Short mmCIF file of N, CA and C in Angstrom, two decimals:
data_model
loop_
_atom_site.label_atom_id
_atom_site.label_comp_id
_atom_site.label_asym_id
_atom_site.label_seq_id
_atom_site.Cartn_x
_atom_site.Cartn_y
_atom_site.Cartn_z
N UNK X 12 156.85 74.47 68.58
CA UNK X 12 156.45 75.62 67.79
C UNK X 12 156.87 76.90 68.52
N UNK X 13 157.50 77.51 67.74
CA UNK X 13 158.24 78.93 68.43
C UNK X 13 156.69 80.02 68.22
N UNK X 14 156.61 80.91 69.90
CA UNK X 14 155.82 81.76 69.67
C UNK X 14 156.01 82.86 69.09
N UNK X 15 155.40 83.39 68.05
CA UNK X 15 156.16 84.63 67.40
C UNK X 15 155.18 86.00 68.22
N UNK X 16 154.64 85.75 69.16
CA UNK X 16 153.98 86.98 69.93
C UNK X 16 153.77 86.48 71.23
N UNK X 17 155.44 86.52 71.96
CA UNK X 17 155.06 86.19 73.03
C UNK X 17 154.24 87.10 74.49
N UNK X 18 154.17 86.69 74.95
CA UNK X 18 153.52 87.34 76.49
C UNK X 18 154.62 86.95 77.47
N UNK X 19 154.85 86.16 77.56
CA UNK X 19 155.53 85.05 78.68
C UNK X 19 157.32 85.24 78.20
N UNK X 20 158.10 85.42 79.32
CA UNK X 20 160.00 85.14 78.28
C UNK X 20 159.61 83.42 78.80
N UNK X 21 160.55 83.46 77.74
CA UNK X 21 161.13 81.83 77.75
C UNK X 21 162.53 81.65 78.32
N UNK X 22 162.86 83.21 78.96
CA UNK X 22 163.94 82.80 80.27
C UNK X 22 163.53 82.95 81.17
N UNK X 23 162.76 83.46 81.79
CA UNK X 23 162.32 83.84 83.17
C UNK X 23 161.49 83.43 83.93
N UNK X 24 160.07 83.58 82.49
CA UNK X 24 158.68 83.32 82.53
C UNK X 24 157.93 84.71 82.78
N UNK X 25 158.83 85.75 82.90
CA UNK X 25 158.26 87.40 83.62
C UNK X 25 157.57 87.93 82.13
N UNK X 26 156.73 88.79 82.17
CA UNK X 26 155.87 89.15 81.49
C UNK X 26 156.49 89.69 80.34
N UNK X 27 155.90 89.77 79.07
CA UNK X 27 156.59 90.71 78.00
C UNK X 27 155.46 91.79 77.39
N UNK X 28 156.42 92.55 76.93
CA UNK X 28 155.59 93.37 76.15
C UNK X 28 155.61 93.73 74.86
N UNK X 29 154.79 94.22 74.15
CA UNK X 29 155.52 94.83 72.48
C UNK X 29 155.53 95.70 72.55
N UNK X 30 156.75 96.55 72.06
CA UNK X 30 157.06 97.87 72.51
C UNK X 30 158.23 98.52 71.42
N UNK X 31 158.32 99.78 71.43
CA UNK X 31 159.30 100.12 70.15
C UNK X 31 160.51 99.80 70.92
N UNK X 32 161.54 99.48 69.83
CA UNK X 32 163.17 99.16 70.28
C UNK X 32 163.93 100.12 70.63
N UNK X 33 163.38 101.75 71.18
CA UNK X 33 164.17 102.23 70.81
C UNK X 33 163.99 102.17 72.09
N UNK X 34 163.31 101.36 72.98
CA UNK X 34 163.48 101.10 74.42
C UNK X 34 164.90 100.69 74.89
N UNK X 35 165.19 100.11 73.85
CA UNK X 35 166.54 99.54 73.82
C UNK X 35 167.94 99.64 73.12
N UNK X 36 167.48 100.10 72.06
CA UNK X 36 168.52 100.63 71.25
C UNK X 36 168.95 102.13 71.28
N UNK X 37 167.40 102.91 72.03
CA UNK X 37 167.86 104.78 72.19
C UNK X 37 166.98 105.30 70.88
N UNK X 38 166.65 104.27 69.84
CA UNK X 38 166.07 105.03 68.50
C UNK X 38 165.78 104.01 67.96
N UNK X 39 164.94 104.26 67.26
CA UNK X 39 163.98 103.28 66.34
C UNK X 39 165.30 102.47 65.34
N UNK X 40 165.29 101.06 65.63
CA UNK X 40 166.29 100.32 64.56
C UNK X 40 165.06 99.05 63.60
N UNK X 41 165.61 98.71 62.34
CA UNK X 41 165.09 97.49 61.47
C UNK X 41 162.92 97.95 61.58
N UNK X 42 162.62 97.51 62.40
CA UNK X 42 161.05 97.16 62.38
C UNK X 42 160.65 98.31 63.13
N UNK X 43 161.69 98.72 63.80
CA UNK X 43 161.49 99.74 65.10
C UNK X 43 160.17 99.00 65.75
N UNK X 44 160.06 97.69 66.36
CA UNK X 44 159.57 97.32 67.22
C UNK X 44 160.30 95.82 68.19
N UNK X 45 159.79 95.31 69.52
CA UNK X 45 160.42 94.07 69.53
C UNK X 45 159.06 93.79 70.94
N UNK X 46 160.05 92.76 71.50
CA UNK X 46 159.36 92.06 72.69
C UNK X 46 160.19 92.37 73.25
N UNK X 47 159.88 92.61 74.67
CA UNK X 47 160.88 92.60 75.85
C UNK X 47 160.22 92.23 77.30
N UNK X 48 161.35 91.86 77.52
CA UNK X 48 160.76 91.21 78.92
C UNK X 48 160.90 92.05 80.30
N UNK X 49 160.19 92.38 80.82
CA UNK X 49 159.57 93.39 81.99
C UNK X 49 160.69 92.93 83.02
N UNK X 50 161.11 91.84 83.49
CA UNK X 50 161.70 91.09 84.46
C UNK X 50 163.11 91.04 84.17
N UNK X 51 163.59 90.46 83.20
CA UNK X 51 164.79 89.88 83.01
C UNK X 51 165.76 91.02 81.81
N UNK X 52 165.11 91.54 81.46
CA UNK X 52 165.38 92.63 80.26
C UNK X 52 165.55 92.02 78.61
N UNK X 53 165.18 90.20 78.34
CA UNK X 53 165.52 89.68 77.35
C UNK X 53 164.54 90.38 75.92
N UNK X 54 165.12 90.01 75.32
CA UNK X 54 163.86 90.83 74.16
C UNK X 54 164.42 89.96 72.88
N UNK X 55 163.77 90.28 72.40
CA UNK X 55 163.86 89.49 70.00
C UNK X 55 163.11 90.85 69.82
N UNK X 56 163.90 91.05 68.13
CA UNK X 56 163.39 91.98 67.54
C UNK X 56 162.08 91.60 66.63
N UNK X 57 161.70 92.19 66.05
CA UNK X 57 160.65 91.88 64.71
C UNK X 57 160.99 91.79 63.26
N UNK X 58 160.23 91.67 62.71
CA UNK X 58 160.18 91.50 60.98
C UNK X 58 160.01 92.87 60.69
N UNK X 59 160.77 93.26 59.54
CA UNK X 59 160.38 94.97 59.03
C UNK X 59 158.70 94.15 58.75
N UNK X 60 158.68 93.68 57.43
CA UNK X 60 157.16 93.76 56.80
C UNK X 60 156.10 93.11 57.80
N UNK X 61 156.35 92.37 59.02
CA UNK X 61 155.52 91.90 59.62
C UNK X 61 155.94 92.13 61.18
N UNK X 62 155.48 93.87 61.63
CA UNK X 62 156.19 94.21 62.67
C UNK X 62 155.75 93.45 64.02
N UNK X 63 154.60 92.64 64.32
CA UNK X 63 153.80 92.10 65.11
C UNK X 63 154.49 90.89 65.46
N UNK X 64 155.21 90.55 64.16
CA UNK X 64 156.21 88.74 64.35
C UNK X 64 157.35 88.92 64.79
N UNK X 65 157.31 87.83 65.81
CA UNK X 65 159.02 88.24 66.55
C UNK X 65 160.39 87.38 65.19
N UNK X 66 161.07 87.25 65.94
CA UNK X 66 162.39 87.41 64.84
C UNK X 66 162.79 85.85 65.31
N UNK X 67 162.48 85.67 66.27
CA UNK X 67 162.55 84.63 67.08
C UNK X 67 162.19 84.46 68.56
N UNK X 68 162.49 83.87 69.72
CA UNK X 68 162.88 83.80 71.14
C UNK X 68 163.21 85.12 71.82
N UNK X 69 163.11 84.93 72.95
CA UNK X 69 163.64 86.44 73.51
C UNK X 69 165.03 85.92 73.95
N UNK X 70 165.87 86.80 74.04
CA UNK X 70 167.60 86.10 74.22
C UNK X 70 168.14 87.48 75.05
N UNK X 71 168.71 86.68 76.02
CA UNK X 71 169.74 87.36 76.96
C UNK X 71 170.89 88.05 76.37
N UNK X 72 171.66 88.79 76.59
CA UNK X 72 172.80 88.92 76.22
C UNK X 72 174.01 87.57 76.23
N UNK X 73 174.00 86.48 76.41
CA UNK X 73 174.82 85.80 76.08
C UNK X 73 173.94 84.70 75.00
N UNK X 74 173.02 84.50 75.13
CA UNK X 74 172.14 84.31 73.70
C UNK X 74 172.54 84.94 72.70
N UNK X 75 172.06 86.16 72.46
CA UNK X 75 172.41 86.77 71.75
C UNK X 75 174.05 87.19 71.11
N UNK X 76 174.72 86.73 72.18
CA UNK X 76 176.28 86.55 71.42
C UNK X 76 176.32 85.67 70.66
N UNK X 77 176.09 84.09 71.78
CA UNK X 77 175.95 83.01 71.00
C UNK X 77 175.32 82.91 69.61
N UNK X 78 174.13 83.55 69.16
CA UNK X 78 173.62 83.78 67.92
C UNK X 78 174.40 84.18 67.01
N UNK X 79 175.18 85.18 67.56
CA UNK X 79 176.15 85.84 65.97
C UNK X 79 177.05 84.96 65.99
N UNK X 80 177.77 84.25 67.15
CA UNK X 80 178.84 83.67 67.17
C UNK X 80 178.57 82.32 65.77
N UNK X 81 177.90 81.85 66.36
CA UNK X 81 176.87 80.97 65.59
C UNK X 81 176.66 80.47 63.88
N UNK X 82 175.93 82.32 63.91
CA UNK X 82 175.73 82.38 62.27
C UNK X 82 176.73 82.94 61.74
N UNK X 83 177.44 83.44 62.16
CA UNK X 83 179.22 84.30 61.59
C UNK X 83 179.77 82.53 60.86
N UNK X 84 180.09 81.70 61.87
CA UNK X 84 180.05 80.42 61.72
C UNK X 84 180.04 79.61 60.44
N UNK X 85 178.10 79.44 60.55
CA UNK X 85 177.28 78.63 59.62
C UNK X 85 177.49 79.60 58.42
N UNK X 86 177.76 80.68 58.42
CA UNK X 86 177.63 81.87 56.50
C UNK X 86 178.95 81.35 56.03
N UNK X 87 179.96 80.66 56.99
CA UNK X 87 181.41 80.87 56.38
C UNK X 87 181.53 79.51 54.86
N UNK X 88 180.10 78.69 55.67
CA UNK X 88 179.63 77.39 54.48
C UNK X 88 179.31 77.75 53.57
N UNK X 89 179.00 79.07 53.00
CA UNK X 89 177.85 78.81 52.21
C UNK X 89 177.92 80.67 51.84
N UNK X 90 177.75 81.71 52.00
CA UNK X 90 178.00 83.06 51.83
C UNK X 90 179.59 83.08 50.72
N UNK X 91 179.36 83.85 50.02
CA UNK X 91 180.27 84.53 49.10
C UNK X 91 180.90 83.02 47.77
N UNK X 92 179.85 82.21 48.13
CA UNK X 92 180.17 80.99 47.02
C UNK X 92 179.10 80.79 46.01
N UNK X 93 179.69 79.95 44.94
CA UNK X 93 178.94 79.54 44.24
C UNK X 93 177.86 79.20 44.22
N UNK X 94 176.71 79.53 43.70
CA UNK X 94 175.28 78.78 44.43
C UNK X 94 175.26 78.81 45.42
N UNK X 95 175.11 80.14 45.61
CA UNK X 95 175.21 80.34 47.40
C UNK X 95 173.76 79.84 48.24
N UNK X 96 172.62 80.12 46.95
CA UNK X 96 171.49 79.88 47.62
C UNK X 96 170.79 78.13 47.95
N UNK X 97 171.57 78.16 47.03
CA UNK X 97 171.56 75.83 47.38
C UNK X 97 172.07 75.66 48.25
N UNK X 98 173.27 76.41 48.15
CA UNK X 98 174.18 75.83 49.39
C UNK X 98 173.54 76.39 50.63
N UNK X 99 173.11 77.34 50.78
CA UNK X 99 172.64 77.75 51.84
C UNK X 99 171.65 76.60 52.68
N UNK X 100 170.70 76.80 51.93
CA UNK X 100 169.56 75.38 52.08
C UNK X 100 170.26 74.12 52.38
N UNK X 101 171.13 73.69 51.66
CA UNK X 101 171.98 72.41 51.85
C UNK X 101 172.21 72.29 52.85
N UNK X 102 173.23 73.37 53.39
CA UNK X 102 173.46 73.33 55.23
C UNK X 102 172.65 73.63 56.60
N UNK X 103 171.87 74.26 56.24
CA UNK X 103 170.49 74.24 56.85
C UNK X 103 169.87 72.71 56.93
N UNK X 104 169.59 72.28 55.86
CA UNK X 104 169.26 70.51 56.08
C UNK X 104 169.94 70.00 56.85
N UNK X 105 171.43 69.81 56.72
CA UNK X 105 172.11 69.39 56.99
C UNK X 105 172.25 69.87 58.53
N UNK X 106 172.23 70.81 58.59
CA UNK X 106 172.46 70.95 60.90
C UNK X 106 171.34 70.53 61.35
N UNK X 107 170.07 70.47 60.81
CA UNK X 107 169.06 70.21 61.02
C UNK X 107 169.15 68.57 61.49
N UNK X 108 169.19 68.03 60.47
CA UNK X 108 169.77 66.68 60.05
C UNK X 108 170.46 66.25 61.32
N UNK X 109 171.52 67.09 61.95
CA UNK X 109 172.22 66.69 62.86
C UNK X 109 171.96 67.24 64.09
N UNK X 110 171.25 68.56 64.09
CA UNK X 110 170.72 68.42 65.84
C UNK X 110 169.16 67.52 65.83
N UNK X 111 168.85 66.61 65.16
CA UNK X 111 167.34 66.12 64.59
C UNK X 111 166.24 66.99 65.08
N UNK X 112 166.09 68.28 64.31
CA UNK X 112 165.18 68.91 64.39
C UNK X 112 164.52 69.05 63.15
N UNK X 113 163.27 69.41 62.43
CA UNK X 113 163.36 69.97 61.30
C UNK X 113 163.26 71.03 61.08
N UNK X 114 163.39 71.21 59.81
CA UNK X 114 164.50 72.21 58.87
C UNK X 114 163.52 73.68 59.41
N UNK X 115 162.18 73.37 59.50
CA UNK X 115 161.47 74.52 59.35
C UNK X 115 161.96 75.32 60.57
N UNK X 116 162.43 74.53 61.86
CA UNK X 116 162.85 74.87 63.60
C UNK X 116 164.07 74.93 63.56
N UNK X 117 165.15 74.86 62.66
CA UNK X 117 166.34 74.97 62.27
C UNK X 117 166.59 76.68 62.02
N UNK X 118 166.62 77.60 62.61
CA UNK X 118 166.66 78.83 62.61
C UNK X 118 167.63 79.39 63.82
N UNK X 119 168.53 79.78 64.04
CA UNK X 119 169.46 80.21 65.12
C UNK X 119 168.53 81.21 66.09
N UNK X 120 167.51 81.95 65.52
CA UNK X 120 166.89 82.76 66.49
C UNK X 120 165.86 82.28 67.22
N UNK X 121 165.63 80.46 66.58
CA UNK X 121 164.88 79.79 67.58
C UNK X 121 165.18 79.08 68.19
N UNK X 122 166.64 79.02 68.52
CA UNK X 122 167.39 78.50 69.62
C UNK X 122 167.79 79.09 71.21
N UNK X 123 167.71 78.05 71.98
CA UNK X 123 168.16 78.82 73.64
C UNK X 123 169.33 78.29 73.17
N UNK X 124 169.90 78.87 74.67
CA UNK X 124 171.22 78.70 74.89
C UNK X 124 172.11 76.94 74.43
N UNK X 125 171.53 75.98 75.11
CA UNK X 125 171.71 74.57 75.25
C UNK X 125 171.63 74.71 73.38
N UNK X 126 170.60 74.56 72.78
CA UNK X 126 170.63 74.49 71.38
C UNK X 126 171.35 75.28 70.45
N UNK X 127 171.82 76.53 71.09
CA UNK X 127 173.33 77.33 70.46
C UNK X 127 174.36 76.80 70.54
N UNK X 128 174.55 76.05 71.60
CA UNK X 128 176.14 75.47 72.26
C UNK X 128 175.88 74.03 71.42
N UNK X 129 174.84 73.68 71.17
CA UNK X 129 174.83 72.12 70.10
C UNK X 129 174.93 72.66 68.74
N UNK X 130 174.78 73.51 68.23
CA UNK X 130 174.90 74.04 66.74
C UNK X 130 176.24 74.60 66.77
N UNK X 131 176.29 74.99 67.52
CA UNK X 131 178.32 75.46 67.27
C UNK X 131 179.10 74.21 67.07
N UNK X 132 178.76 73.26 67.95
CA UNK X 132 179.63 72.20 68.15
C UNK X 132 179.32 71.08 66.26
N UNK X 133 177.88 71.07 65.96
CA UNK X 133 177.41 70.50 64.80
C UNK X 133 178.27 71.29 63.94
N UNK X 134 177.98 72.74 63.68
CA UNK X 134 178.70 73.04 62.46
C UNK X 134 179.59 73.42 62.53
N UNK X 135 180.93 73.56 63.32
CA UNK X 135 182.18 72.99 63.55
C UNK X 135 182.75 71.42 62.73
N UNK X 136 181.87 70.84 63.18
CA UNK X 136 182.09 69.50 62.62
C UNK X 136 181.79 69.29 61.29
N UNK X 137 180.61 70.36 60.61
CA UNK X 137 180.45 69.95 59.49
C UNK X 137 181.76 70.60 58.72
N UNK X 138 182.34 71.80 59.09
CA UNK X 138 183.39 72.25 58.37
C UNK X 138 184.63 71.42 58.24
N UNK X 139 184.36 70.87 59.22
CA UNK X 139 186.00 70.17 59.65
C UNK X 139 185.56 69.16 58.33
N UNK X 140 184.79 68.44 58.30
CA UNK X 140 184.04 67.25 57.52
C UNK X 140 183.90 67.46 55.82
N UNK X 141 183.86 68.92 55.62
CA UNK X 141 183.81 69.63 54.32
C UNK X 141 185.57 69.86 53.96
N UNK X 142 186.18 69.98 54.89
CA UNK X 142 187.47 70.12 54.76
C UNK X 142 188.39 68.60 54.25
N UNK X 143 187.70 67.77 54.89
CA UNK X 143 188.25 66.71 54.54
C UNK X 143 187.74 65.70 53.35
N UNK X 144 186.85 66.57 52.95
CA UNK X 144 185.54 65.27 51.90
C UNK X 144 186.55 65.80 50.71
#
């Protein structure tokens, strides 16, 4: 179960806080709030309507690459198509399906690093696999 108000990073273990983003960004961005970590500098942003809930994990800067790298990726399945919103869900099952997690923990912003580098490699394969079906 991912904490959506953490205290603790889940890279470091160094303390966090909730604090506006513009700690980090210079100016209030999305929720204009996040978590950040006192120690390591990792942070997740928030929900606009639920500024208290994190967005996910706190992520390093190569986390956080990995994330876009990621979902840039997984949208190329399923964004700008037909029934985009089935399909969306469809492939979501489906990586799920294949890193055996479920669907509900199937979220890129509740992944570390190790579980970014297994979802690149999964939905790689599912494209290659869509290419050939």
């Amino acid at each position: 179960m991912i904490d959506l108000q953490p205290t603790r990073c889940n890279i470091c273990g160094g303390k966090v806080i909730f604090t506006s983003n513009a700690e980090i960004y210079g100016r209030p961005y999305g929720s204009g709030k996040c978590y950040l970590c006192l120690e390591c500098g990792a942070y997740v942003g928030t929900h606009r309507p639920r500024p208290t809930e994190a967005l996910g994990i706190l992520a390093d800067k190569q986390m956080r690459d990995w994330k876009i790298v990621c979902h840039n990726l997984f949208d190329k399945l399923w964004k700008g198509k037909r029934h985009a919103v089935r399909l969306r869900r469809y492939y979501y099952d489906r990586l799920a399906a294949e890193l055996n997690i479920p669907v509900s923990e199937c979220h890129f912003g509740y992944f570390d690093l190790p579980m970014l580098l297994r979802s690149y490699v999964a939905v790689s394969e599912i494209i290659q696999e869509d290419k050939h079906a």
